[in-house]
Each structure stands twice: as C-alpha cells, then as structure tokens.
Amino acid sequence: KADTAMYHIKESGRNSFQFFAEEMNQKVNARLTIETGLRRALEKGEMLLHYQPRLEPGTGAVVGMEALVRWNSPDMGLISPADFIPIAEDSGLIVEIGDWVLATACCQALEWHRMGHDSLRVSVNISARQFVGHDFVDRVVRIIEQSGLSPHFVELELTETALTHNVDETVKIMNRLRERGITISIDDFGTGYSSLNYLKRFPVDVLKIDKSFIDDMVKRREDAAIVATIIGIAHHMHMKVVAEGVETAEQMKLLMEGNCEEIQGFYFSRPLPPEEFERYIAGRTVPLLPAAPRE
Ligand code: C2E
Ligand code: MG
Ligand code: MG
Ligand code: MG
C-alpha cells in the first residue's frame, strides 16, 4: 500500500495523497467497525442462515440445501458473507461462527426431517482457517452428534485453496470425516489450483462447478467443453457433480443432457429464510421442464 501512496504523490501532488490517505482511513475504519460488531454478533443473535435448494434435474425433487450465512447488524443492516467472512477469517472469528453455522444448519435439517422431508441433505461452507485447525474433525463430529442429525445428511464444502496447504494431512482429515459418513465436496471447482493430481489423491464425493463456467456455457463452446470435461472426469472418479449459479432454462437443459446430478441457482430459487424454504419445498411438485422433443 505504501507504494501506491508514493505513486499518488509523484503523479498529482500532495492533495491527491491526502485524498488517498483519507480513503484508506475510511476503509480501515469500516473494517474495524465490522470486526468489532462481529465479535458480539453471535451472542447477540444477529447471525442467521438462508437456505438455497439443490435439485435433481431429472425428477425436479429438492434433494438438499446449502446453508449460507447472513449477518443482520443493527447498525449496518443485512450484510452479505462476501463483506464479513474475509474479516472473520483474518481475525479468527470464523471458527466460532463456523461452529454456529454447522450446529444451526444441522438442527434445521433435523427439524425438516421431522416434518416429513426426511431425505434432505444439508451442505455447509468451511473456510480454510477452520479446516487447518488441529481439532477440526473432533469439533465437526461433536457438533453433528449434539444436533441429533445423522452425519450421512451432512456435506462440507471446501474450496481448493483450503486443501492444498498440506496434501497428506488433508487426505487424512477427509478420510476421518468420511469414515463418519460425512460427505466432502469441493466448492467453486475450477477457480483455484484444480490440479488433476490433487483430484486423484483427495477422497472427495462431490464437485461443485463454479458459476463462472455455467454463466457462459450456452454462449461459448469453450465453457461448455470445460463443463462437459469436469462432469466426465468426476464421473470416472465416482464423484457427483453439482452445478451452481444456474440462472436460465438453457443452462439447465445443457446440464441435464450432460448428466449433471444436481443443480443450484436463481433459476429455481435464491437462498431463502427457513419459513420460505419450507413453503418452497411444500409447493414443489411439478416437473422442471416440459418433456423436450429430441432431435
Ligand atoms: P458459495 O459457497 O460458492 O455460495 C454460492 C453463492 O452464490 C451464494 O452467495 C449464492 O447466493 C450465490 N448464488 C447461488 N445461485 C446463484 C445464481 O444463480 N446467480 C447468482 N448471481 N448467484 C448465485 P452468498 O450467499 O452471498 O455467499 C457468498 C459466499 O460466501 C459463498 O460462496 C461462500 O464462499 C461464503 N459463505 C457463505 N456462507 C458461509 C459460511 O457459513 N461459512 C463460510 N466459511 N463461508 C460462507
Ligand atoms: Mg458453497
Ligand atoms: Mg460456490
Ligand atoms: Mg464461493
């Protein structure tokens, strides 16, 4: 940052430097405000989860949901995870928040099971900072156990960056989780260091194809090819594929033809508060697409 400040001085004199310094100051302040607020957010009950449905394209059935955290700050309103998760990660608060997310999501899933939706699976995002903690597996296992939900209904979404610190250690952790029946997925697949060598070594159950590939797959052959290739590799390795960020019927159709197992995106639903999610699953009985004529 010092370099940029110097550059500003040379470029357009002192005024612009002052301007820049003020802007920096505001950014630092905003960060501090968020961090201070975050420290009390859990105890004050300001965190909440929304749930985005995951559907099976063939049947149109809702097979599960991804839990996505939001922060309802009294000062700043509803804050999206993109704005506070990085700060929670840097400050270490993510460990506590992550525990709360997992506990809350498992309890919610169990409640829905008891209402009759008893095959719903719940997936939860895990930050690198949580994953590399020495007691990660014990924490996860204990939290799931305390919730009363069978671990077979729980999926942990890890990103590629979380996995590549220490490959041997990562493989061990994944195996311990899988022995308990927990499902492991790789989130935002294709955006990190998606080395095929890693993929070969990691005992992963599910690949979630990143939205960026889904966005352009209808328009660009390259993206369609990447998506088809990811699905092919995953299936050869006995992994399932979830497409995320599906927004249109065309994307949906291509993914269905490509035998993608599950779909998640605004085309079906945004992440919903629990009551709305309940209404969504109660009302969903129609097929997704009219039977398309085959050419
Ligand atoms: P993610 O895990 O990749 O979650 C998917 C994000 O894409 C969600 O954003 C979701 O609302 C959005 N999305 C889903 N379908 C569509 C679509 O069709 N179009 C568009 N434009 N967006 C779509 P959200 O909820 O803002 O979360 C952003 C990220 O924050 C998540 O990305 C995840 O990395 C992180 N995050 C959310 N909740 C948690 C959490 O509890 N713990 C941790 N560690 N990270 C979390
Ligand atoms: Mg995710
Ligand atoms: Mg993702
Ligand atoms: Mg993401």
Short mmCIF file of N, CA and C in Angstrom, two decimals, residues 46 80 101 143 151 188 232-233 252 264 293:
data_model
loop_
_atom_site.label_atom_id
_atom_site.label_comp_id
_atom_site.label_asym_id
_atom_site.label_seq_id
_atom_site.Cartn_x
_atom_site.Cartn_y
_atom_site.Cartn_z
N GLU A 46 -27.36 -12.10 16.10
CA GLU A 46 -27.53 -11.34 14.86
C GLU A 46 -27.20 -12.15 13.60
N SER A 80 -23.86 -9.22 3.57
CA SER A 80 -23.62 -10.48 2.86
C SER A 80 -22.27 -11.08 3.29
N VAL A 101 -22.73 -22.00 12.55
CA VAL A 101 -23.38 -22.30 11.26
C VAL A 101 -23.68 -23.80 11.17
N ILE A 143 -20.26 -31.53 17.02
CA ILE A 143 -21.40 -30.64 16.73
C ILE A 143 -22.53 -31.41 16.04
N PRO A 151 -24.88 -38.00 10.46
CA PRO A 151 -23.83 -37.38 9.63
C PRO A 151 -23.98 -37.70 8.14
N ASP A 188 -16.73 -24.16 -5.76
CA ASP A 188 -16.13 -23.25 -6.74
C ASP A 188 -15.09 -23.98 -7.59
N GLY A 232 -17.29 -35.30 -16.92
CA GLY A 232 -16.70 -36.57 -17.34
C GLY A 232 -15.66 -37.08 -16.35
N ILE A 233 -14.75 -36.21 -15.96
CA ILE A 233 -13.70 -36.61 -15.01
C ILE A 233 -14.33 -37.04 -13.68
N MET A 252 -29.81 -25.05 -17.75
CA MET A 252 -30.43 -26.19 -17.09
C MET A 252 -30.53 -27.38 -18.06
N GLN A 264 -28.18 -26.01 -8.67
CA GLN A 264 -28.48 -25.00 -7.66
C GLN A 264 -28.37 -23.65 -8.35
N PRO A 293 -38.60 -32.15 -26.96
CA PRO A 293 -38.53 -33.02 -28.13
C PRO A 293 -37.06 -33.32 -28.46
#
